[in-house]
mmCIF file of C-alpha atoms in Angstrom:
data_model
loop_
_atom_site.group_PDB
_atom_site.id
_atom_site.type_symbol
_atom_site.label_atom_id
_atom_site.label_comp_id
_atom_site.label_asym_id
_atom_site.label_seq_id
_atom_site.Cartn_x
_atom_site.Cartn_y
_atom_site.Cartn_z
ATOM 1 C CA MET A 21 107.774 95.523 60.312
ATOM 2 C CA ALA A 22 105.783 98.726 60.703
ATOM 3 C CA PHE A 23 106.484 102.154 62.095
ATOM 4 C CA ALA A 24 104.434 104.829 63.811
ATOM 5 C CA GLY A 25 105.465 108.103 65.349
ATOM 6 C CA GLN A 26 107.248 111.324 64.555
ATOM 7 C CA ALA A 27 109.774 111.287 61.715
ATOM 8 C CA LEU A 28 112.751 113.654 61.901
ATOM 9 C CA THR A 29 112.926 115.961 58.911
ATOM 10 C CA ASP A 30 116.003 118.031 59.706
ATOM 11 C CA ASN A 31 119.025 115.852 58.825
ATOM 12 C CA GLN A 32 121.465 117.925 60.842
ATOM 13 C CA GLU A 33 119.214 117.926 63.883
ATOM 14 C CA ALA A 34 118.650 114.191 63.539
ATOM 15 C CA SER A 35 122.369 113.436 63.294
ATOM 16 C CA GLU A 36 123.042 115.318 66.519
ATOM 17 C CA ARG A 37 120.357 113.553 68.537
ATOM 18 C CA LYS A 38 121.126 110.644 70.784
ATOM 19 C CA HIS A 39 119.146 107.614 69.662
ATOM 20 C CA PHE A 40 117.787 105.432 72.472
ATOM 21 C CA VAL A 41 116.286 102.029 71.725
ATOM 22 C CA LEU A 42 113.742 100.868 74.321
ATOM 23 C CA VAL A 43 112.830 97.185 74.430
ATOM 24 C CA PRO A 44 110.189 96.458 77.086
ATOM 25 C CA LEU A 45 109.015 93.047 78.174
ATOM 26 C CA MET A 46 105.532 92.604 76.734
ATOM 27 C CA ALA A 47 103.738 92.726 80.076
ATOM 28 C CA GLN A 48 101.721 95.721 81.232
ATOM 29 C CA GLY A 49 103.697 96.386 84.420
ATOM 30 C CA HIS A 50 106.918 96.418 82.401
ATOM 31 C CA THR A 51 105.706 98.203 79.266
ATOM 32 C CA ILE A 52 103.841 101.120 80.857
ATOM 33 C CA PRO A 53 106.880 102.510 82.761
ATOM 34 C CA MET A 54 108.870 102.306 79.526
ATOM 35 C CA THR A 55 106.304 104.454 77.727
ATOM 36 C CA ASP A 56 106.975 107.064 80.409
ATOM 37 C CA MET A 57 110.711 106.627 79.863
ATOM 38 C CA ALA A 58 110.286 107.099 76.111
ATOM 39 C CA ARG A 59 108.394 110.310 76.693
ATOM 40 C CA LEU A 60 110.970 111.665 79.159
ATOM 41 C CA LEU A 61 113.877 110.904 76.822
ATOM 42 C CA ALA A 62 112.127 112.507 73.851
ATOM 43 C CA GLU A 63 111.204 115.585 75.895
ATOM 44 C CA HIS A 64 114.915 115.972 76.677
ATOM 45 C CA GLY A 65 115.832 115.996 72.989
ATOM 46 C CA ALA A 66 116.574 112.342 72.278
ATOM 47 C CA GLN A 67 115.295 110.239 69.412
ATOM 48 C CA VAL A 68 113.573 107.077 70.656
ATOM 49 C CA SER A 69 112.773 103.783 68.970
ATOM 50 C CA PHE A 70 110.155 101.981 71.043
ATOM 51 C CA ILE A 71 110.078 98.287 70.156
ATOM 52 C CA THR A 72 106.699 96.576 70.282
ATOM 53 C CA THR A 73 104.481 94.120 68.379
ATOM 54 C CA PRO A 74 101.168 94.542 66.516
ATOM 55 C CA VAL A 75 98.925 93.397 69.385
ATOM 56 C CA ASN A 76 100.759 95.483 71.964
ATOM 57 C CA ALA A 77 100.763 98.518 69.671
ATOM 58 C CA THR A 78 96.982 98.240 69.460
ATOM 59 C CA ARG A 79 96.790 98.249 73.248
ATOM 60 C CA MET A 80 98.789 101.467 73.453
ATOM 61 C CA ALA A 81 97.039 103.175 70.540
ATOM 62 C CA GLY A 82 96.028 106.051 72.805
ATOM 63 C CA PHE A 83 99.640 106.700 73.781
ATOM 64 C CA ILE A 84 100.812 106.462 70.164
ATOM 65 C CA ASN A 85 98.163 108.991 69.127
ATOM 66 C CA HIS A 86 99.275 111.290 71.951
ATOM 67 C CA VAL A 87 102.896 111.090 70.784
ATOM 68 C CA GLN A 88 101.922 111.881 67.207
ATOM 69 C CA ALA A 89 99.843 114.862 68.353
ATOM 70 C CA THR A 90 102.663 116.320 70.460
ATOM 71 C CA GLY A 91 105.369 115.773 67.845
ATOM 72 C CA LEU A 92 107.755 113.887 70.117
ATOM 73 C CA ALA A 93 110.570 112.080 68.291
ATOM 74 C CA ILE A 94 109.410 108.568 69.167
ATOM 75 C CA GLN A 95 109.049 105.819 66.588
ATOM 76 C CA PHE A 96 106.995 102.767 67.493
ATOM 77 C CA VAL A 97 108.534 99.792 65.755
ATOM 78 C CA LYS A 98 106.077 96.920 65.379
ATOM 79 C CA LEU A 99 107.975 93.655 64.931
ATOM 80 C CA ASN A 100 105.996 90.577 63.970
ATOM 81 C CA PHE A 101 105.836 88.284 66.995
ATOM 82 C CA PRO A 102 106.417 84.574 66.143
ATOM 83 C CA ALA A 103 103.796 83.185 68.521
ATOM 84 C CA VAL A 104 102.694 80.165 66.476
ATOM 85 C CA GLU A 105 106.284 79.209 65.636
ATOM 86 C CA PHE A 106 106.958 78.766 69.348
ATOM 87 C CA GLY A 107 103.819 76.859 70.262
ATOM 88 C CA LEU A 108 101.721 79.822 71.376
ATOM 89 C CA PRO A 109 98.219 80.715 70.188
ATOM 90 C CA ASN A 110 98.166 83.147 67.293
ATOM 91 C CA GLY A 111 98.125 86.693 68.669
ATOM 92 C CA CYS A 112 99.525 85.728 72.074
ATOM 93 C CA GLU A 113 101.932 88.658 72.304
ATOM 94 C CA ASN A 114 101.647 89.738 75.935
ATOM 95 C CA ALA A 115 102.412 87.897 79.157
ATOM 96 C CA ASP A 116 98.862 88.425 80.393
ATOM 97 C CA MET A 117 97.581 86.390 77.431
ATOM 98 C CA ILE A 118 99.487 83.248 78.458
ATOM 99 C CA GLN A 119 96.963 80.733 79.754
ATOM 100 C CA SER A 120 99.452 78.355 81.386
ATOM 101 C CA ARG A 121 102.756 78.783 83.197
ATOM 102 C CA ASP A 122 104.030 75.915 81.085
ATOM 103 C CA LEU A 123 103.958 78.254 78.074
ATOM 104 C CA PHE A 124 105.993 81.054 79.631
ATOM 105 C CA LYS A 125 109.230 79.509 78.362
ATOM 106 C CA ASN A 126 107.753 79.474 74.852
ATOM 107 C CA PHE A 127 106.856 83.144 75.247
ATOM 108 C CA MET A 128 110.369 84.112 76.342
ATOM 109 C CA GLU A 129 111.911 82.145 73.477
ATOM 110 C CA ALA A 130 109.587 83.900 71.031
ATOM 111 C CA CYS A 131 110.748 87.229 72.464
ATOM 112 C CA ALA A 132 114.382 86.236 71.909
ATOM 113 C CA ALA A 133 113.555 85.459 68.268
ATOM 114 C CA LEU A 134 112.987 89.202 67.763
ATOM 115 C CA ARG A 135 116.753 89.688 67.840
ATOM 116 C CA GLU A 136 117.212 89.299 64.071
ATOM 117 C CA PRO A 137 114.429 91.662 62.908
ATOM 118 C CA LEU A 138 115.403 94.215 65.557
ATOM 119 C CA THR A 139 119.032 94.122 64.422
ATOM 120 C CA ALA A 140 117.932 94.574 60.811
ATOM 121 C CA TYR A 141 115.833 97.599 61.770
ATOM 122 C CA LEU A 142 118.666 99.236 63.703
ATOM 123 C CA HIS A 143 121.105 98.833 60.801
ATOM 124 C CA GLN A 144 118.760 100.982 58.710
ATOM 125 C CA GLN A 145 118.537 103.847 61.204
ATOM 126 C CA HIS A 146 120.164 107.270 60.989
ATOM 127 C CA PRO A 147 121.410 108.252 63.418
ATOM 128 C CA SER A 148 122.584 104.843 64.531
ATOM 129 C CA PRO A 149 121.524 103.745 68.005
ATOM 130 C CA SER A 150 123.437 105.319 70.882
ATOM 131 C CA CYS A 151 122.157 103.085 73.679
ATOM 132 C CA ILE A 152 119.792 100.175 74.270
ATOM 133 C CA ILE A 153 117.635 100.186 77.391
ATOM 134 C CA SER A 154 115.918 96.837 77.610
ATOM 135 C CA ASP A 155 113.975 94.902 80.178
ATOM 136 C CA MET A 156 116.329 92.715 82.170
ATOM 137 C CA SER A 157 114.445 89.672 80.823
ATOM 138 C CA HIS A 158 115.578 90.512 77.286
ATOM 139 C CA TRP A 159 119.100 89.225 77.800
ATOM 140 C CA TRP A 160 119.486 88.742 74.029
ATOM 141 C CA THR A 161 119.541 92.503 73.423
ATOM 142 C CA ALA A 162 123.042 92.514 74.908
ATOM 143 C CA ASP A 163 124.309 90.756 71.767
ATOM 144 C CA ILE A 164 122.799 93.532 69.651
ATOM 145 C CA ALA A 165 124.453 96.202 71.796
ATOM 146 C CA ARG A 166 127.826 94.496 71.425
ATOM 147 C CA GLU A 167 127.350 94.256 67.653
ATOM 148 C CA PHE A 168 126.810 98.022 67.470
ATOM 149 C CA GLY A 169 129.430 98.812 70.101
ATOM 150 C CA ILE A 170 126.964 100.684 72.305
ATOM 151 C CA PRO A 171 125.979 100.385 75.986
ATOM 152 C CA ARG A 172 123.070 98.245 77.094
ATOM 153 C CA LEU A 173 121.299 99.323 80.272
ATOM 154 C CA THR A 174 118.841 97.018 82.013
ATOM 155 C CA PHE A 175 115.435 98.043 83.321
ATOM 156 C CA ASN A 176 112.821 96.058 85.200
ATOM 157 C CA GLY A 177 110.481 98.577 86.800
ATOM 158 C CA PHE A 178 111.158 97.285 90.316
ATOM 159 C CA CYS A 179 112.363 99.403 93.195
ATOM 160 C CA ALA A 180 115.919 99.019 94.516
ATOM 161 C CA PHE A 181 114.800 96.869 97.468
ATOM 162 C CA ALA A 182 113.078 94.322 95.208
ATOM 163 C CA SER A 183 115.894 94.421 92.652
ATOM 164 C CA LEU A 184 118.437 93.604 95.343
ATOM 165 C CA VAL A 185 116.290 90.749 96.680
ATOM 166 C CA ARG A 186 116.001 89.227 93.204
ATOM 167 C CA TYR A 187 119.708 89.633 92.496
ATOM 168 C CA ILE A 188 120.789 87.852 95.691
ATOM 169 C CA ILE A 189 118.293 85.024 95.133
ATOM 170 C CA VAL A 190 119.726 84.314 91.685
ATOM 171 C CA ARG A 191 123.374 84.920 92.580
ATOM 172 C CA ASP A 192 123.300 82.551 95.566
ATOM 173 C CA ASN A 193 120.685 80.075 94.249
ATOM 174 C CA LEU A 194 118.721 80.603 97.459
ATOM 175 C CA LEU A 195 115.614 78.764 96.264
ATOM 176 C CA GLU A 196 117.306 75.803 94.600
ATOM 177 C CA HIS A 197 117.084 73.315 97.478
ATOM 178 C CA VAL A 198 114.160 74.778 99.421
ATOM 179 C CA GLU A 199 111.240 72.342 99.484
ATOM 180 C CA ASP A 200 109.191 73.833 102.312
ATOM 181 C CA GLU A 201 107.330 76.892 100.984
ATOM 182 C CA ASN A 202 107.217 78.344 104.517
ATOM 183 C CA GLU A 203 110.879 77.857 105.440
ATOM 184 C CA LEU A 204 112.566 81.134 106.368
ATOM 185 C CA ILE A 205 115.431 82.050 104.033
ATOM 186 C CA ASN A 206 118.247 84.410 105.060
ATOM 187 C CA PHE A 207 119.659 86.916 102.549
ATOM 188 C CA PRO A 208 123.456 87.177 102.873
ATOM 189 C CA GLY A 209 124.825 90.620 102.121
ATOM 190 C CA PHE A 210 121.480 92.388 102.391
ATOM 191 C CA PRO A 211 122.002 95.751 104.149
ATOM 192 C CA THR A 212 119.271 95.108 106.721
ATOM 193 C CA PRO A 213 118.189 91.828 108.359
ATOM 194 C CA LEU A 214 115.846 90.049 105.955
ATOM 195 C CA GLN A 215 114.114 86.678 105.991
ATOM 196 C CA LEU A 216 111.585 85.565 103.408
ATOM 197 C CA THR A 217 109.802 82.323 102.667
ATOM 198 C CA LYS A 218 109.923 80.764 99.218
ATOM 199 C CA GLU A 219 106.194 81.392 98.990
ATOM 200 C CA LYS A 220 106.794 85.140 99.269
ATOM 201 C CA CYS A 221 109.683 85.266 96.800
ATOM 202 C CA PRO A 222 109.059 86.190 93.145
ATOM 203 C CA GLY A 223 107.399 83.199 91.505
ATOM 204 C CA SER A 224 109.268 83.673 88.231
ATOM 205 C CA LEU A 225 112.515 82.754 90.020
ATOM 206 C CA SER A 226 111.374 79.213 90.737
ATOM 207 C CA VAL A 227 109.345 78.281 87.644
ATOM 208 C CA TYR A 228 110.569 74.934 86.331
ATOM 209 C CA GLY A 229 112.053 74.976 82.843
ATOM 210 C CA LEU A 230 113.346 78.550 82.936
ATOM 211 C CA GLU A 231 116.732 77.729 84.468
ATOM 212 C CA GLN A 232 118.766 78.555 81.346
ATOM 213 C CA ILE A 233 116.821 81.742 80.696
ATOM 214 C CA ARG A 234 117.390 82.884 84.293
ATOM 215 C CA LYS A 235 121.093 82.086 83.901
ATOM 216 C CA ASN A 236 121.272 84.142 80.696
ATOM 217 C CA ILE A 237 119.468 87.065 82.340
ATOM 218 C CA TYR A 238 121.842 87.040 85.324
ATOM 219 C CA GLU A 239 124.995 86.771 83.205
ATOM 220 C CA GLU A 240 123.972 89.621 80.922
ATOM 221 C CA GLU A 241 122.955 91.754 83.883
ATOM 222 C CA ILE A 242 126.512 91.363 85.173
ATOM 223 C CA ARG A 243 127.892 92.361 81.758
ATOM 224 C CA SER A 244 125.539 95.327 81.303
ATOM 225 C CA SER A 245 126.662 98.952 81.423
ATOM 226 C CA GLY A 246 124.313 99.802 84.264
ATOM 227 C CA VAL A 247 120.779 99.708 85.596
ATOM 228 C CA VAL A 248 117.858 102.123 85.251
ATOM 229 C CA MET A 249 115.395 102.053 88.156
ATOM 230 C CA ASN A 250 111.934 103.549 88.470
ATOM 231 C CA SER A 251 112.718 104.896 91.936
ATOM 232 C CA PHE A 252 114.478 107.884 93.482
ATOM 233 C CA GLN A 253 117.534 108.331 95.674
ATOM 234 C CA GLU A 254 115.812 109.902 98.676
ATOM 235 C CA LEU A 255 113.404 106.980 98.990
ATOM 236 C CA GLU A 256 115.883 104.091 98.859
ATOM 237 C CA THR A 257 119.364 105.462 99.493
ATOM 238 C CA LEU A 258 120.523 102.416 101.468
ATOM 239 C CA TYR A 259 119.271 99.841 98.949
ATOM 240 C CA ILE A 260 120.472 101.756 95.897
ATOM 241 C CA GLU A 261 123.966 102.070 97.345
ATOM 242 C CA SER A 262 123.945 98.402 98.379
ATOM 243 C CA PHE A 263 122.835 97.332 94.899
ATOM 244 C CA GLU A 264 125.672 99.318 93.322
ATOM 245 C CA GLN A 265 128.180 97.874 95.795
ATOM 246 C CA ILE A 266 127.071 94.246 95.400
ATOM 247 C CA THR A 267 126.660 94.300 91.610
ATOM 248 C CA GLY A 268 129.381 96.782 90.734
ATOM 249 C CA LYS A 269 126.880 98.525 88.448
ATOM 250 C CA LYS A 270 125.985 102.185 88.173
ATOM 251 C CA VAL A 271 122.311 102.793 88.996
ATOM 252 C CA TRP A 272 120.346 105.625 87.403
ATOM 253 C CA THR A 273 117.250 106.417 89.460
ATOM 254 C CA VAL A 274 114.774 108.189 87.190
ATOM 255 C CA GLY A 275 111.479 107.657 88.991
ATOM 256 C CA PRO A 276 108.731 107.928 89.657
ATOM 257 C CA MET A 277 108.432 108.252 85.889
ATOM 258 C CA CYS A 278 104.628 108.322 85.955
ATOM 259 C CA LEU A 279 104.858 111.948 87.112
ATOM 260 C CA CYS A 280 105.650 112.952 83.527
ATOM 261 C CA ASN A 281 101.920 112.555 82.840
ATOM 262 C CA GLN A 282 100.283 115.847 83.729
ATOM 263 C CA ASP A 283 96.701 114.831 83.011
ATOM 264 C CA ILE A 284 94.630 111.729 83.679
ATOM 265 C CA ASN A 285 93.880 111.118 79.993
ATOM 266 C CA ALA A 286 97.570 110.888 79.116
ATOM 267 C CA MET A 287 98.123 108.467 81.980
ATOM 268 C CA ALA A 288 95.173 106.262 81.014
ATOM 269 C CA ALA A 289 96.279 106.137 77.367
ATOM 270 C CA ARG A 290 99.416 104.131 78.243
ATOM 271 C CA GLY A 291 97.607 100.877 79.056
ATOM 272 C CA ASN A 292 95.053 98.449 77.692
ATOM 273 C CA LYS A 293 91.390 99.442 77.581
ATOM 274 C CA ALA A 294 88.936 98.007 80.098
ATOM 275 C CA SER A 295 85.321 97.066 79.472
ATOM 276 C CA MET A 296 84.156 100.255 81.185
ATOM 277 C CA ASP A 297 85.085 103.808 80.306
ATOM 278 C CA GLU A 298 86.464 106.277 82.813
ATOM 279 C CA ALA A 299 83.346 108.473 82.910
ATOM 280 C CA GLN A 300 81.083 105.547 83.795
ATOM 281 C CA CYS A 301 83.403 104.479 86.600
ATOM 282 C CA LEU A 302 83.653 108.015 87.990
ATOM 283 C CA ARG A 303 79.876 108.432 87.961
ATOM 284 C CA TRP A 304 79.565 105.270 90.043
ATOM 285 C CA LEU A 305 82.275 106.383 92.474
ATOM 286 C CA ASP A 306 80.567 109.752 92.937
ATOM 287 C CA LEU A 307 77.571 107.897 94.363
ATOM 288 C CA MET A 308 79.688 106.394 97.158
ATOM 289 C CA LYS A 309 80.874 108.031 100.369
ATOM 290 C CA PRO A 310 84.476 109.333 100.283
ATOM 291 C CA GLY A 311 87.005 106.718 101.381
ATOM 292 C CA SER A 312 84.433 103.925 101.526
ATOM 293 C CA VAL A 313 85.262 101.878 98.403
ATOM 294 C CA THR A 314 87.582 98.857 98.376
ATOM 295 C CA PHE A 315 89.516 98.398 95.125
ATOM 296 C CA VAL A 316 90.326 94.753 94.318
ATOM 297 C CA SER A 317 92.803 93.888 91.563
ATOM 298 C CA PHE A 318 95.722 91.467 91.433
ATOM 299 C CA GLY A 319 97.299 92.848 88.269
ATOM 300 C CA SER A 320 97.555 91.393 84.806
ATOM 301 C CA LEU A 321 99.805 88.399 85.566
ATOM 302 C CA ALA A 322 98.238 86.806 88.648
ATOM 303 C CA CYS A 323 96.950 83.303 87.926
ATOM 304 C CA THR A 324 93.705 82.951 89.869
ATOM 305 C CA ALA A 325 91.717 79.712 89.864
ATOM 306 C CA PRO A 326 87.935 79.859 89.272
ATOM 307 C CA ARG A 327 87.260 78.641 92.804
ATOM 308 C CA GLN A 328 89.453 81.413 94.234
ATOM 309 C CA LEU A 329 87.590 84.038 92.220
ATOM 310 C CA VAL A 330 84.233 82.772 93.466
ATOM 311 C CA GLU A 331 85.449 82.781 97.081
ATOM 312 C CA LEU A 332 86.779 86.295 96.616
ATOM 313 C CA GLY A 333 83.411 87.417 95.287
ATOM 314 C CA LEU A 334 81.589 85.815 98.201
ATOM 315 C CA GLY A 335 83.905 87.607 100.608
ATOM 316 C CA LEU A 336 83.229 90.951 98.963
ATOM 317 C CA GLU A 337 79.508 90.291 99.148
ATOM 318 C CA ALA A 338 79.695 89.299 102.822
ATOM 319 C CA SER A 339 81.674 92.435 103.679
ATOM 320 C CA LYS A 340 78.612 94.616 103.018
ATOM 321 C CA LYS A 341 81.064 97.311 101.868
ATOM 322 C CA PRO A 342 81.246 99.109 98.488
ATOM 323 C CA PHE A 343 83.861 97.694 96.125
ATOM 324 C CA VAL A 344 85.349 97.875 92.643
ATOM 325 C CA TRP A 345 86.482 94.435 91.473
ATOM 326 C CA VAL A 346 88.697 94.091 88.400
ATOM 327 C CA ILE A 347 88.537 90.686 86.711
ATOM 328 C CA LYS A 348 91.253 90.472 84.074
ATOM 329 C CA ALA A 349 90.529 89.043 80.647
ATOM 330 C CA GLY A 350 92.489 85.866 81.384
ATOM 331 C CA ASP A 351 90.216 85.125 84.353
ATOM 332 C CA LYS A 352 86.996 85.099 82.327
ATOM 333 C CA PHE A 353 86.343 81.433 83.026
ATOM 334 C CA PRO A 354 82.931 80.173 81.853
ATOM 335 C CA GLN A 355 82.087 78.866 85.328
ATOM 336 C CA VAL A 356 82.941 82.230 86.901
ATOM 337 C CA GLU A 357 80.904 84.195 84.361
ATOM 338 C CA GLU A 358 78.015 81.788 84.933
ATOM 339 C CA TRP A 359 78.272 82.260 88.702
ATOM 340 C CA LEU A 360 78.344 86.048 88.318
ATOM 341 C CA ALA A 361 75.270 85.967 86.094
ATOM 342 C CA GLU A 362 73.339 83.638 88.417
ATOM 343 C CA GLY A 363 72.662 86.423 90.874
ATOM 344 C CA PHE A 364 75.906 87.836 92.244
ATOM 345 C CA GLU A 365 75.888 91.000 90.146
ATOM 346 C CA GLU A 366 72.221 91.574 90.909
ATOM 347 C CA ARG A 367 72.758 91.133 94.663
ATOM 348 C CA VAL A 368 75.627 93.632 94.831
ATOM 349 C CA LYS A 369 74.512 96.062 92.103
ATOM 350 C CA ASP A 370 73.985 98.938 94.556
ATOM 351 C CA ARG A 371 77.488 98.759 96.055
ATOM 352 C CA GLY A 372 79.648 96.648 93.754
ATOM 353 C CA LEU A 373 81.202 97.544 90.396
ATOM 354 C CA ILE A 374 82.805 94.804 88.289
ATOM 355 C CA ILE A 375 85.284 95.819 85.591
ATOM 356 C CA ARG A 376 86.273 93.157 83.070
ATOM 357 C CA GLY A 377 89.483 93.324 81.100
#
């Protein structure tokens, strides 16, 4: 277990601070909003323990350095992640490093194994934790909150609309007996008429083998003290009120949290580093006409087959339009890299920019 961040030196001041424990899911789209949350809480006078792992701490080194430079009361707690013990490759500590959906259950079980070292850390802290805000997927943090007699709030980074969709799917088992991916599914209790196909529903809600984990997540969401959403009341009034009514849970809308970053460097420091620095990318963009560039990225978790990547590249080439194409590290298939090197990059070099990582 290792620590990084600002230590509190004034015992009286420290004892009066509220101590928030943030436990993000180790996936970029879940972790980055929580770094913003940590910053906002610390800027409002709270002490924050941000739970992470060695690999993920390396990814957010820029943010950690920023916190240390500004003196915010945030400690980054690096818990050793038991990847190998749960059948994962050594160092596989983020969801975007999982090479097969079959291993996602292993990853979630490895996350749950952090309960014991996290509990041990919290018992050593002064002041003691006041509240745990954890990703909804970390159902096991509810046991820790009960042990300390403190509230546990859930966070997932989704808007109220998406959160309500997910909740109804799980509550009513809407996908359980749907075999046709294109069958229209009605959402009972949704405040506006809504029909979705299984194909368009969140894939994580139908992955085989995660039934017990989904059940645990749902049950602990019901037992939680409330929900934190990265949204704001004026944007989603109807869906926020409906979520509170259907779940019986208080919703705190604190978004968009990214606005706490006042400069582009602070914003960029929150995530993993790409193969190309910002200055190089901006120089390339400056050569293009305003509003002419297509940005292509499917995020860090999309599982894209080599053939799909090649077809996507061919489509971008055929478009004759400028583009920036992000190929995540997990999509660096040998056959794709070979295809790119065989002439694609040369053919599009004047109007196409490929960012790896």
